[in-house]
Coordinates of N, CA, C and O in Angstrom, one line a residue:
M27 N -11.2 -26.0 -3.9 CA -11.4 -25.2 -5.1 C -12.8 -25.6 -5.7 O -13.1 -26.8 -5.8
S28 N -13.5 -24.6 -6.1 CA -14.8 -24.8 -6.7 C -14.7 -25.4 -8.1 O -13.7 -25.4 -8.7
S29 N -15.8 -26.0 -8.5 CA -15.9 -26.7 -9.8 C -15.6 -25.7 -11.0 O -14.9 -26.1 -11.9
S30 N -16.2 -24.5 -10.9 CA -16.0 -23.5 -11.9 C -14.5 -23.1 -12.0 O -14.0 -22.8 -13.1
K31 N -13.9 -22.9 -10.9 CA -12.5 -22.6 -10.8 C -11.6 -23.7 -11.4 O -10.6 -23.4 -12.2
K32 N -11.9 -24.9 -11.1 CA -11.2 -26.0 -11.7 C -11.3 -26.1 -13.2 O -10.4 -26.3 -13.9
Q33 N -12.5 -25.8 -13.7 CA -12.8 -25.9 -15.1 C -12.0 -24.7 -15.8 O -11.5 -24.9 -16.8
A34 N -12.1 -23.5 -15.2 CA -11.3 -22.4 -15.7 C -9.8 -22.7 -15.8 O -9.2 -22.3 -16.8
L35 N -9.3 -23.3 -14.7 CA -7.9 -23.6 -14.7 C -7.5 -24.6 -15.8 O -6.5 -24.5 -16.4
F36 N -8.4 -25.6 -15.9 CA -8.2 -26.7 -16.9 C -8.2 -26.0 -18.3 O -7.3 -26.3 -19.2
I37 N -9.2 -25.1 -18.6 CA -9.3 -24.5 -19.9 C -8.0 -23.6 -20.2 O -7.4 -23.6 -21.2
A38 N -7.6 -22.9 -19.1 CA -6.4 -22.0 -19.3 C -5.2 -22.9 -19.5 O -4.4 -22.5 -20.4
S39 N -5.1 -24.0 -18.9 CA -4.0 -24.9 -19.1 C -4.0 -25.5 -20.5 O -2.9 -25.5 -21.1
L40 N -5.1 -25.8 -21.0 CA -5.2 -26.3 -22.4 C -4.8 -25.2 -23.4 O -4.1 -25.5 -24.4
I41 N -5.2 -24.0 -23.2 CA -4.9 -22.9 -24.1 C -3.4 -22.7 -24.1 O -2.7 -22.5 -25.1
I42 N -2.8 -22.6 -22.9 CA -1.3 -22.4 -22.8 C -0.6 -23.6 -23.4 O 0.4 -23.4 -24.2
L43 N -1.0 -24.8 -23.2 CA -0.4 -26.0 -23.9 C -0.5 -25.9 -25.4 O 0.4 -26.2 -26.1
W44 N -1.7 -25.5 -25.9 CA -1.9 -25.4 -27.3 C -1.0 -24.3 -27.9 O -0.3 -24.6 -28.9
Y45 N -0.9 -23.2 -27.3 CA 0.0 -22.1 -27.8 C 1.4 -22.6 -27.8 O 2.2 -22.4 -28.7
S46 N 1.8 -23.2 -26.7 CA 3.2 -23.6 -26.5 C 3.6 -24.7 -27.5 O 4.7 -24.6 -28.1
S47 N 2.7 -25.6 -27.7 CA 3.0 -26.7 -28.7 C 3.1 -26.2 -30.1 O 3.9 -26.6 -30.9
N48 N 2.2 -25.2 -30.4 CA 2.2 -24.7 -31.8 C 3.5 -23.9 -32.0 O 4.1 -24.0 -33.1
I49 N 3.8 -23.0 -31.1 CA 5.1 -22.3 -31.2 C 6.3 -23.2 -31.3 O 7.2 -23.0 -32.1
G50 N 6.3 -24.2 -30.4 CA 7.4 -25.1 -30.4 C 7.5 -25.9 -31.7 O 8.6 -26.0 -32.3
V51 N 6.4 -26.4 -32.3 CA 6.5 -27.1 -33.5 C 6.9 -26.2 -34.7 O 7.7 -26.5 -35.5
L52 N 6.4 -25.0 -34.7 CA 6.8 -24.0 -35.7 C 8.3 -23.7 -35.7 O 8.9 -23.8 -36.7
L53 N 8.8 -23.4 -34.5 CA 10.2 -23.2 -34.4 C 11.1 -24.4 -34.7 O 12.1 -24.3 -35.3
L54 N 10.6 -25.6 -34.3 CA 11.3 -26.8 -34.6 C 11.4 -27.0 -36.1 O 12.4 -27.4 -36.7
N55 N 10.2 -26.8 -36.8 CA 10.2 -27.0 -38.2 C 11.2 -26.1 -38.9 O 11.9 -26.5 -39.8
K56 N 11.2 -24.8 -38.5 CA 12.1 -23.8 -39.1 C 13.5 -24.3 -38.9 O 14.3 -24.2 -39.8
L57 N 13.8 -24.7 -37.7 CA 15.2 -25.2 -37.4 C 15.6 -26.3 -38.3 O 16.6 -26.4 -38.8
L58 N 14.7 -27.3 -38.4 CA 15.0 -28.5 -39.2 C 15.1 -28.2 -40.6 O 16.0 -28.6 -41.3
L59 N 14.2 -27.4 -41.2 CA 14.1 -27.1 -42.6 C 15.1 -26.1 -43.1 O 15.7 -26.3 -44.2
S60 N 15.5 -25.2 -42.3 CA 16.4 -24.1 -42.7 C 17.8 -24.3 -42.2 O 18.8 -24.4 -42.9
N61 N 17.9 -24.4 -40.9 CA 19.3 -24.5 -40.3 C 20.0 -25.8 -40.5 O 21.2 -25.8 -40.7
Y62 N 19.2 -26.9 -40.4 CA 19.9 -28.2 -40.5 C 19.7 -28.8 -41.9 O 20.2 -29.9 -42.2
G63 N 19.0 -28.1 -42.8 CA 18.9 -28.5 -44.2 C 18.1 -29.8 -44.4 O 18.3 -30.5 -45.4
F64 N 17.2 -30.1 -43.5 CA 16.3 -31.2 -43.7 C 15.4 -31.0 -44.9 O 14.8 -30.0 -45.1
R65 N 15.5 -31.9 -45.9 CA 14.9 -31.7 -47.2 C 13.6 -32.4 -47.5 O 13.2 -32.6 -48.6
F66 N 12.9 -32.8 -46.4 CA 11.7 -33.6 -46.6 C 10.5 -33.1 -45.9 O 10.1 -33.6 -44.9
P67 N 10.0 -31.9 -46.3 CA 8.9 -31.3 -45.6 C 7.6 -32.2 -45.6 O 6.8 -32.1 -44.7
I68 N 7.4 -33.0 -46.6 CA 6.2 -33.9 -46.7 C 6.4 -35.0 -45.6 O 5.4 -35.3 -44.9
F69 N 7.6 -35.5 -45.5 CA 7.8 -36.5 -44.5 C 7.7 -35.9 -43.1 O 7.1 -36.6 -42.2
L70 N 8.1 -34.7 -42.9 CA 8.0 -34.0 -41.6 C 6.5 -33.8 -41.3 O 6.1 -34.1 -40.2
T71 N 5.7 -33.5 -42.3 CA 4.3 -33.4 -42.1 C 3.6 -34.7 -41.7 O 2.8 -34.8 -40.8
M72 N 4.1 -35.8 -42.4 CA 3.6 -37.1 -42.0 C 3.9 -37.5 -40.6 O 3.1 -38.0 -39.9
C73 N 5.1 -37.1 -40.1 CA 5.5 -37.4 -38.7 C 4.6 -36.6 -37.8 O 4.1 -37.1 -36.8
H74 N 4.3 -35.3 -38.1 CA 3.4 -34.5 -37.3 C 2.0 -35.1 -37.3 O 1.4 -35.1 -36.2
M75 N 1.5 -35.4 -38.4 CA 0.1 -36.0 -38.5 C 0.0 -37.3 -37.7 O -1.0 -37.5 -37.0
S76 N 1.0 -38.1 -37.8 CA 1.0 -39.4 -37.1 C 1.0 -39.1 -35.6 O 0.3 -39.8 -34.8
A77 N 1.9 -38.2 -35.2 CA 2.0 -37.9 -33.7 C 0.7 -37.3 -33.2 O 0.2 -37.7 -32.2
C78 N 0.0 -36.5 -34.0 CA -1.3 -35.9 -33.7 C -2.3 -37.0 -33.5 O -3.1 -37.0 -32.6
A79 N -2.3 -37.9 -34.5 CA -3.3 -39.0 -34.4 C -3.1 -39.9 -33.2 O -4.1 -40.2 -32.5
I80 N -1.9 -40.2 -32.9 CA -1.6 -41.1 -31.8 C -1.9 -40.4 -30.5 O -2.6 -41.0 -29.6
L81 N -1.5 -39.1 -30.3 CA -1.8 -38.4 -29.1 C -3.3 -38.1 -28.9 O -3.8 -38.2 -27.8
S82 N -4.0 -37.9 -30.0 CA -5.4 -37.7 -30.0 C -6.1 -39.0 -29.5 O -7.0 -38.9 -28.6
Y83 N -5.7 -40.1 -30.1 CA -6.3 -41.4 -29.7 C -6.0 -41.6 -28.2 O -7.0 -42.0 -27.5
L84 N -4.8 -41.4 -27.8 CA -4.5 -41.6 -26.3 C -5.3 -40.7 -25.4 O -5.8 -41.2 -24.4
S85 N -5.5 -39.5 -25.8 CA -6.2 -38.5 -25.0 C -7.7 -38.9 -24.9 O -8.4 -38.6 -24.0
I86 N -8.2 -39.5 -26.0 CA -9.6 -39.9 -26.1 C -9.8 -41.2 -25.3 O -10.8 -41.3 -24.5
V87 N -9.0 -42.2 -25.6 CA -9.2 -43.5 -25.0 C -8.8 -43.6 -23.5 O -9.6 -44.1 -22.7
F88 N -7.6 -43.1 -23.2 CA -7.1 -43.3 -21.9 C -7.5 -42.1 -20.9 O -7.8 -42.3 -19.8
F89 N -7.4 -40.9 -21.4 CA -7.7 -39.7 -20.5 C -9.1 -39.3 -20.6 O -9.5 -38.5 -19.8
K90 N -9.8 -39.8 -21.6 CA -11.3 -39.5 -21.7 C -11.6 -38.0 -21.7 O -12.5 -37.6 -21.1
I91 N -10.8 -37.2 -22.4 CA -11.0 -35.8 -22.5 C -12.3 -35.5 -23.2 O -13.0 -34.6 -22.9
V92 N -12.5 -36.2 -24.3 CA -13.8 -36.1 -25.1 C -14.2 -37.5 -25.4 O -13.4 -38.5 -25.4
P93 N -15.5 -37.7 -25.6 CA -16.0 -39.1 -25.9 C -15.5 -39.6 -27.3 O -15.4 -38.8 -28.2
L94 N -15.3 -40.9 -27.4 CA -14.9 -41.5 -28.6 C -16.1 -41.5 -29.6 O -17.2 -41.8 -29.2
Q95 N -15.9 -41.0 -30.8 CA -16.9 -41.0 -31.8 C -16.5 -41.9 -32.9 O -15.4 -41.9 -33.4
V96 N -17.5 -42.7 -33.4 CA -17.2 -43.6 -34.5 C -17.8 -43.1 -35.8 O -18.8 -42.3 -35.8
V97 N -17.1 -43.4 -36.9 CA -17.6 -43.0 -38.2 C -18.9 -43.8 -38.5 O -18.8 -45.1 -38.5
K98 N -20.0 -43.2 -38.8 CA -21.3 -43.9 -38.9 C -21.6 -44.3 -40.4 O -22.5 -45.1 -40.6
S99 N -21.0 -43.6 -41.3 CA -21.4 -43.9 -42.7 C -20.3 -43.5 -43.7 O -19.3 -42.9 -43.3
K100 N -20.4 -44.0 -44.9 CA -19.4 -43.7 -45.9 C -19.4 -42.2 -46.3 O -18.3 -41.7 -46.4
P101 N -20.6 -41.6 -46.4 CA -20.5 -40.1 -46.7 C -19.8 -39.3 -45.6 O -19.0 -38.4 -45.9
Q102 N -20.0 -39.7 -44.3 CA -19.3 -39.1 -43.2 C -17.8 -39.3 -43.3 O -17.0 -38.4 -43.1
L103 N -17.4 -40.5 -43.7 CA -16.0 -40.8 -43.9 C -15.4 -40.0 -45.0 O -14.3 -39.5 -44.9
L104 N -16.1 -39.8 -46.1 CA -15.7 -39.0 -47.2 C -15.5 -37.6 -46.8 O -14.5 -36.9 -47.2
K105 N -16.4 -37.0 -46.0 CA -16.3 -35.6 -45.5 C -15.0 -35.5 -44.6 O -14.3 -34.5 -44.8
I106 N -14.8 -36.4 -43.8 CA -13.6 -36.4 -42.9 C -12.4 -36.5 -43.7 O -11.4 -35.7 -43.5
A107 N -12.3 -37.4 -44.7 CA -11.2 -37.6 -45.5 C -10.9 -36.3 -46.3 O -9.7 -35.9 -46.5
T108 N -11.9 -35.7 -46.8 CA -11.8 -34.4 -47.6 C -11.1 -33.3 -46.8 O -10.2 -32.7 -47.2
L109 N -11.7 -33.1 -45.6 CA -11.1 -32.2 -44.7 C -9.7 -32.5 -44.3 O -8.8 -31.6 -44.2
S110 N -9.4 -33.8 -44.1 CA -8.0 -34.2 -43.8 C -7.0 -33.9 -44.9 O -5.9 -33.4 -44.6
V111 N -7.4 -34.1 -46.1 CA -6.5 -33.9 -47.3 C -6.3 -32.4 -47.4 O -5.1 -31.9 -47.6
V112 N -7.3 -31.5 -47.2 CA -7.1 -30.1 -47.3 C -6.2 -29.6 -46.2 O -5.3 -28.8 -46.4
F113 N -6.5 -30.1 -45.0 CA -5.6 -29.7 -43.8 C -4.2 -30.1 -44.0 O -3.3 -29.4 -43.8
C114 N -4.0 -31.4 -44.4 CA -2.6 -31.9 -44.7 C -1.9 -31.0 -45.7 O -0.8 -30.7 -45.6
G115 N -2.7 -30.6 -46.8 CA -2.1 -29.8 -47.8 C -1.6 -28.4 -47.3 O -0.6 -27.9 -47.6
S116 N -2.4 -27.9 -46.4 CA -2.1 -26.6 -45.8 C -0.8 -26.7 -44.9 O 0.0 -25.9 -44.9
V117 N -0.7 -27.8 -44.2 CA 0.5 -28.0 -43.3 C 1.7 -28.3 -44.2 O 2.8 -27.7 -43.9
V118 N 1.6 -29.1 -45.2 CA 2.7 -29.3 -46.1 C 3.2 -28.0 -46.7 O 4.4 -27.7 -46.7
G119 N 2.2 -27.2 -47.2 CA 2.6 -25.9 -47.8 C 3.3 -25.0 -46.8 O 4.3 -24.3 -47.1
G120 N 2.8 -25.0 -45.6 CA 3.4 -24.2 -44.5 C 4.8 -24.7 -44.2 O 5.7 -23.9 -44.0
N121 N 5.0 -26.0 -44.1 CA 6.3 -26.5 -43.9 C 7.3 -26.2 -45.0 O 8.5 -25.9 -44.8
I122 N 6.8 -26.4 -46.2 CA 7.7 -26.0 -47.4 C 8.1 -24.6 -47.3 O 9.3 -24.2 -47.6
S123 N 7.2 -23.7 -47.0 CA 7.5 -22.3 -47.0 C 8.5 -21.9 -45.9 O 9.3 -21.0 -46.1
L124 N 8.5 -22.7 -44.8 CA 9.4 -22.4 -43.7 C 10.9 -22.6 -44.2 O 11.8 -22.1 -43.6
R125 N 11.0 -23.4 -45.2 CA 12.4 -23.7 -45.7 C 13.0 -22.4 -46.3 O 14.2 -22.2 -46.4
Y126 N 12.1 -21.6 -46.9 CA 12.5 -20.4 -47.6 C 12.3 -19.1 -47.0 O 12.9 -18.1 -47.4
L127 N 11.4 -19.0 -46.0 CA 11.0 -17.7 -45.4 C 11.3 -17.7 -43.9 O 11.2 -18.7 -43.2
P128 N 11.5 -16.5 -43.4 CA 11.6 -16.4 -41.9 C 10.3 -16.7 -41.2 O 9.2 -16.4 -41.8
V129 N 10.3 -17.2 -40.0 CA 9.1 -17.5 -39.3 C 8.2 -16.3 -39.1 O 7.0 -16.3 -39.3
S130 N 8.8 -15.1 -38.8 CA 8.1 -13.9 -38.6 C 7.3 -13.5 -39.9 O 6.1 -13.1 -39.8
F131 N 7.9 -13.6 -41.0 CA 7.2 -13.3 -42.3 C 6.2 -14.3 -42.6 O 5.1 -14.0 -43.0
N132 N 6.4 -15.6 -42.3 CA 5.5 -16.6 -42.5 C 4.2 -16.4 -41.7 O 3.1 -16.5 -42.1
Q133 N 4.4 -15.9 -40.4 CA 3.3 -15.6 -39.5 C 2.5 -14.4 -40.0 O 1.3 -14.3 -39.9
A134 N 3.2 -13.4 -40.5 CA 2.6 -12.2 -41.1 C 1.7 -12.6 -42.2 O 0.5 -12.1 -42.3
V135 N 2.2 -13.4 -43.1 CA 1.3 -13.8 -44.3 C 0.2 -14.7 -43.7 O -1.0 -14.5 -44.2
G136 N 0.4 -15.5 -42.7 CA -0.7 -16.3 -42.1 C -1.8 -15.4 -41.6 O -2.9 -15.8 -41.4
A137 N -1.5 -14.1 -41.2 CA -2.5 -13.2 -40.7 C -3.5 -12.9 -41.7 O -4.6 -12.3 -41.4
T138 N -3.3 -13.2 -43.0 CA -4.3 -12.9 -44.0 C -5.3 -14.0 -44.2 O -6.2 -13.9 -45.0
T139 N -5.3 -15.0 -43.3 CA -6.3 -16.1 -43.4 C -7.7 -15.6 -43.3 O -8.5 -16.1 -44.1
P140 N -8.0 -14.6 -42.5 CA -9.4 -14.2 -42.5 C -9.8 -13.6 -43.8 O -11.0 -13.7 -44.2
F141 N -8.9 -12.9 -44.5 CA -9.2 -12.4 -45.9 C -9.6 -13.6 -46.8 O -10.6 -13.5 -47.5
F142 N -8.8 -14.6 -46.9 CA -9.1 -15.7 -47.7 C -10.4 -16.4 -47.3 O -11.1 -16.9 -48.1
T143 N -10.6 -16.5 -46.0 CA -11.8 -17.1 -45.5 C -13.0 -16.3 -46.0 O -14.0 -16.9 -46.4
A144 N -13.0 -15.0 -45.9 CA -14.1 -14.2 -46.4 C -14.3 -14.4 -47.9 O -15.5 -14.5 -48.4
V145 N -13.2 -14.5 -48.7 CA -13.3 -14.7 -50.1 C -13.9 -16.0 -50.4 O -14.9 -16.2 -51.2
F146 N -13.4 -17.1 -49.8 CA -13.9 -18.4 -50.1 C -15.4 -18.6 -49.6 O -16.2 -19.3 -50.2
A147 N -15.7 -18.0 -48.5 CA -17.1 -18.0 -48.0 C -18.0 -17.4 -49.0 O -19.1 -17.9 -49.2
Y148 N -17.6 -16.3 -49.6 CA -18.5 -15.6 -50.6 C -18.6 -16.5 -51.8 O -19.7 -16.7 -52.4
L149 N -17.4 -17.0 -52.3 CA -17.4 -17.8 -53.5 C -18.2 -19.1 -53.4 O -18.8 -19.6 -54.3
M150 N -18.1 -19.7 -52.2 CA -18.7 -21.1 -52.0 C -20.1 -21.0 -51.5 O -20.9 -22.0 -51.8
T151 N -20.5 -20.0 -50.7 CA -21.8 -20.0 -50.1 C -22.6 -18.8 -50.5 O -23.8 -18.7 -50.2
F152 N -22.0 -17.9 -51.3 CA -22.6 -16.6 -51.7 C -23.1 -15.8 -50.5 O -24.0 -15.0 -50.7
K153 N -22.5 -16.0 -49.4 CA -22.9 -15.1 -48.2 C -21.9 -14.0 -48.2 O -20.7 -14.1 -48.3
R154 N -22.5 -12.8 -48.0 CA -21.7 -11.6 -47.9 C -21.6 -11.2 -46.4 O -22.5 -11.3 -45.6
E155 N -20.4 -10.7 -46.1 CA -20.2 -10.2 -44.7 C -20.5 -8.7 -44.8 O -20.7 -8.1 -45.8
A156 N -20.6 -8.1 -43.6 CA -20.8 -6.6 -43.6 C -19.5 -6.0 -44.2 O -18.4 -6.5 -44.1
W157 N -19.8 -4.8 -44.7 CA -18.7 -4.1 -45.4 C -17.6 -3.7 -44.4 O -16.4 -3.6 -44.7
V158 N -17.9 -3.5 -43.1 CA -17.0 -3.3 -42.1 C -16.0 -4.4 -42.0 O -14.8 -4.2 -41.8
T159 N -16.5 -5.6 -42.1 CA -15.6 -6.8 -42.0 C -14.6 -6.8 -43.1 O -13.4 -7.0 -42.9
Y160 N -15.0 -6.5 -44.4 CA -14.1 -6.4 -45.5 C -13.1 -5.3 -45.3 O -11.9 -5.4 -45.6
G161 N -13.6 -4.2 -44.8 CA -12.8 -3.0 -44.6 C -11.7 -3.3 -43.6 O -10.6 -2.8 -43.7
A162 N -12.0 -4.1 -42.5 CA -11.0 -4.4 -41.5 C -9.9 -5.3 -42.0 O -8.8 -5.3 -41.5
L163 N -10.2 -6.0 -43.1 CA -9.2 -6.9 -43.7 C -8.2 -6.2 -44.6 O -7.1 -6.7 -44.8
V164 N -8.6 -5.0 -45.1 CA -7.7 -4.3 -46.0 C -6.4 -3.9 -45.4 O -5.3 -4.2 -46.0
P165 N -6.3 -3.4 -44.2 CA -5.0 -3.0 -43.6 C -4.1 -4.3 -43.4 O -2.9 -4.1 -43.6
V166 N -4.7 -5.4 -43.1 CA -3.9 -6.6 -42.9 C -3.2 -7.0 -44.3 O -2.0 -7.3 -44.4
V167 N -4.1 -7.1 -45.3 CA -3.6 -7.5 -46.6 C -2.5 -6.5 -47.1 O -1.5 -6.8 -47.7
V168 N -2.8 -5.2 -47.0 CA -1.9 -4.1 -47.5 C -0.6 -4.2 -46.7 O 0.5 -4.1 -47.2
G169 N -0.7 -4.5 -45.4 CA 0.5 -4.6 -44.6 C 1.4 -5.8 -45.0 O 2.6 -5.7 -45.1
V170 N 0.8 -6.9 -45.4 CA 1.5 -8.1 -45.9 C 2.2 -7.7 -47.2 O 3.3 -8.1 -47.5
I171 N 1.4 -7.0 -48.1 CA 2.0 -6.6 -49.4 C 3.2 -5.7 -49.2 O 4.3 -5.9 -49.8
I172 N 3.1 -4.7 -48.3 CA 4.2 -3.8 -48.0 C 5.4 -4.6 -47.4 O 6.6 -4.4 -47.8
A173 N 5.1 -5.5 -46.4 CA 6.2 -6.3 -45.8 C 6.8 -7.2 -46.8 O 8.0 -7.5 -46.7
S174 N 6.1 -7.7 -47.8 CA 6.7 -8.6 -48.8 C 7.8 -7.8 -49.6 O 8.8 -8.4 -50.0
G175 N 7.5 -6.6 -49.9 CA 8.5 -5.8 -50.7 C 9.7 -5.5 -49.9 O 10.8 -5.4 -50.4
G176 N 9.6 -5.3 -48.6 CA 10.7 -5.0 -47.7 C 11.4 -6.1 -47.0 O 12.3 -5.9 -46.2
E177 N 10.9 -7.3 -47.2 CA 11.4 -8.5 -46.5 C 12.8 -8.9 -47.0 O 12.9 -9.3 -48.2
P178 N 13.9 -8.8 -46.2 CA 15.2 -9.2 -46.8 C 15.3 -10.6 -47.1 O 16.0 -11.0 -48.0
G179 N 14.6 -11.5 -46.4 CA 14.6 -12.9 -46.7 C 13.5 -13.4 -47.6 O 13.2 -14.6 -47.6
F180 N 13.0 -12.5 -48.5 CA 11.9 -12.9 -49.3 C 12.4 -13.9 -50.4 O 13.4 -13.7 -51.0
H181 N 11.6 -14.9 -50.6 CA 11.8 -15.9 -51.6 C 10.5 -16.2 -52.3 O 9.5 -16.6 -51.6
M182 N 10.4 -16.1 -53.6 CA 9.2 -16.1 -54.3 C 8.5 -17.5 -54.1 O 7.3 -17.6 -53.9
F183 N 9.2 -18.6 -54.3 CA 8.6 -19.9 -54.1 C 8.1 -20.1 -52.7 O 7.0 -20.6 -52.5
G184 N 8.9 -19.7 -51.7 CA 8.4 -19.8 -50.3 C 7.2 -19.0 -50.1 O 6.3 -19.4 -49.4
F185 N 7.1 -17.8 -50.7 CA 6.0 -16.9 -50.6 C 4.7 -17.6 -51.2 O 3.6 -17.6 -50.6
I186 N 4.9 -18.2 -52.4 CA 3.8 -18.8 -53.0 C 3.3 -20.0 -52.2 O 2.1 -20.2 -52.0
M187 N 4.2 -20.8 -51.6 CA 3.8 -21.9 -50.8 C 3.1 -21.4 -49.5 O 2.1 -22.0 -49.0
C188 N 3.6 -20.3 -49.0 CA 3.0 -19.7 -47.7 C 1.6 -19.2 -48.0 O 0.6 -19.5 -47.3
I189 N 1.4 -18.5 -49.1 CA 0.1 -18.0 -49.5 C -0.9 -19.2 -49.8 O -2.0 -19.2 -49.4
S190 N -0.3 -20.3 -50.5 CA -1.1 -21.5 -50.7 C -1.6 -22.1 -49.5 O -2.7 -22.6 -49.3
A191 N -0.7 -22.2 -48.5 CA -1.0 -22.8 -47.2 C -2.0 -22.0 -46.5 O -3.0 -22.6 -45.9
T192 N -1.9 -20.7 -46.5 CA -2.9 -19.8 -45.9 C -4.2 -19.9 -46.5 O -5.3 -20.0 -45.8
A193 N -4.3 -20.0 -47.9 CA -5.5 -20.1 -48.6 C -6.1 -21.5 -48.3 O -7.4 -21.6 -48.1
A194 N -5.3 -22.5 -48.2 CA -5.9 -23.9 -47.9 C -6.5 -23.9 -46.5 O -7.5 -24.6 -46.2
R195 N -5.8 -23.2 -45.5 CA -6.4 -23.2 -44.2 C -7.8 -22.5 -44.2 O -8.7 -22.9 -43.5
A196 N -7.9 -21.4 -44.9 CA -9.1 -20.7 -45.0 C -10.2 -21.5 -45.8 O -11.3 -21.6 -45.3
F197 N -9.8 -22.2 -46.8 CA -10.7 -23.1 -47.5 C -11.2 -24.2 -46.6 O -12.4 -24.5 -46.7
K198 N -10.3 -24.8 -45.8 CA -10.7 -25.8 -44.9 C -11.7 -25.3 -43.9 O -12.7 -26.0 -43.6
S199 N -11.6 -24.1 -43.4 CA -12.5 -23.5 -42.5 C -13.9 -23.4 -43.1 O -14.9 -23.7 -42.5
V200 N -14.0 -22.9 -44.3 CA -15.2 -22.7 -45.0 C -15.8 -24.1 -45.3 O -17.0 -24.3 -45.1
L201 N -15.0 -25.0 -45.8 CA -15.5 -26.3 -46.2 C -16.0 -27.0 -44.9 O -17.0 -27.7 -45.0
Q202 N -15.3 -26.9 -43.8 CA -15.7 -27.5 -42.6 C -17.1 -26.9 -42.1 O -18.0 -27.7 -41.7
G203 N -17.3 -25.6 -42.3 CA -18.6 -25.1 -42.0 C -19.7 -25.6 -42.8 O -20.8 -25.9 -42.3
I204 N -19.4 -25.8 -44.1 CA -20.4 -26.3 -45.0 C -20.7 -27.8 -44.7 O -21.9 -28.2 -44.6
L205 N -19.7 -28.6 -44.5 CA -19.9 -30.0 -44.2 C -20.5 -30.3 -42.9 O -21.3 -31.2 -42.7
L206 N -20.2 -29.5 -41.9 CA -20.7 -29.7 -40.5 C -22.2 -29.2 -40.4 O -22.9 -29.6 -39.5
S207 N -22.5 -28.3 -41.3 CA -23.9 -27.7 -41.2 C -24.9 -28.6 -42.0 O -26.1 -28.5 -41.8
S208 N -24.4 -29.6 -42.8 CA -25.3 -30.5 -43.5 C -25.8 -31.6 -42.5 O -25.2 -31.8 -41.5
E209 N -26.9 -32.2 -43.0 CA -27.5 -33.3 -42.1 C -26.6 -34.4 -42.1 O -25.9 -34.8 -43.0
G210 N -26.5 -35.1 -40.9 CA -25.7 -36.3 -40.8 C -24.3 -36.0 -40.4 O -23.4 -36.8 -40.3

């Protein structure tokens, strides 16, 4: 097998693994939080974050998937910590919302992430996207608004947490772009 075919197969395997693990974790969270009445979404998030950190470390050190990078300065550590807090907040909000909302509705609301990303990008960097981009986001947002009114399992607190988690994901993306574009 040629080198390019091996690389393509490896990338395809990583994508399948990523999708499978995300779907599995999402369904497991829903099962734990709703069906079994697990009442500790922040603890659940801590378990997920710990597992991610351990598995990431193992894949870097033992499997050498990517090179090990060390934190070089206090400002770099502060940037990493800031992104970590925002990311953790988005995961906590998503886990809390799963307690009150169906997974399908949670995912539909999550589809509005590009809308929030465009809004935060404009507010934080004053960069405007093409009008076509904003126009393409309108049907998604309108669809979520319509779905919210007709969702039989709608719960206001769950919806607020889901919107907050979605906005936090978008904020993290914009913040990540800003922090990674700066020197150092």
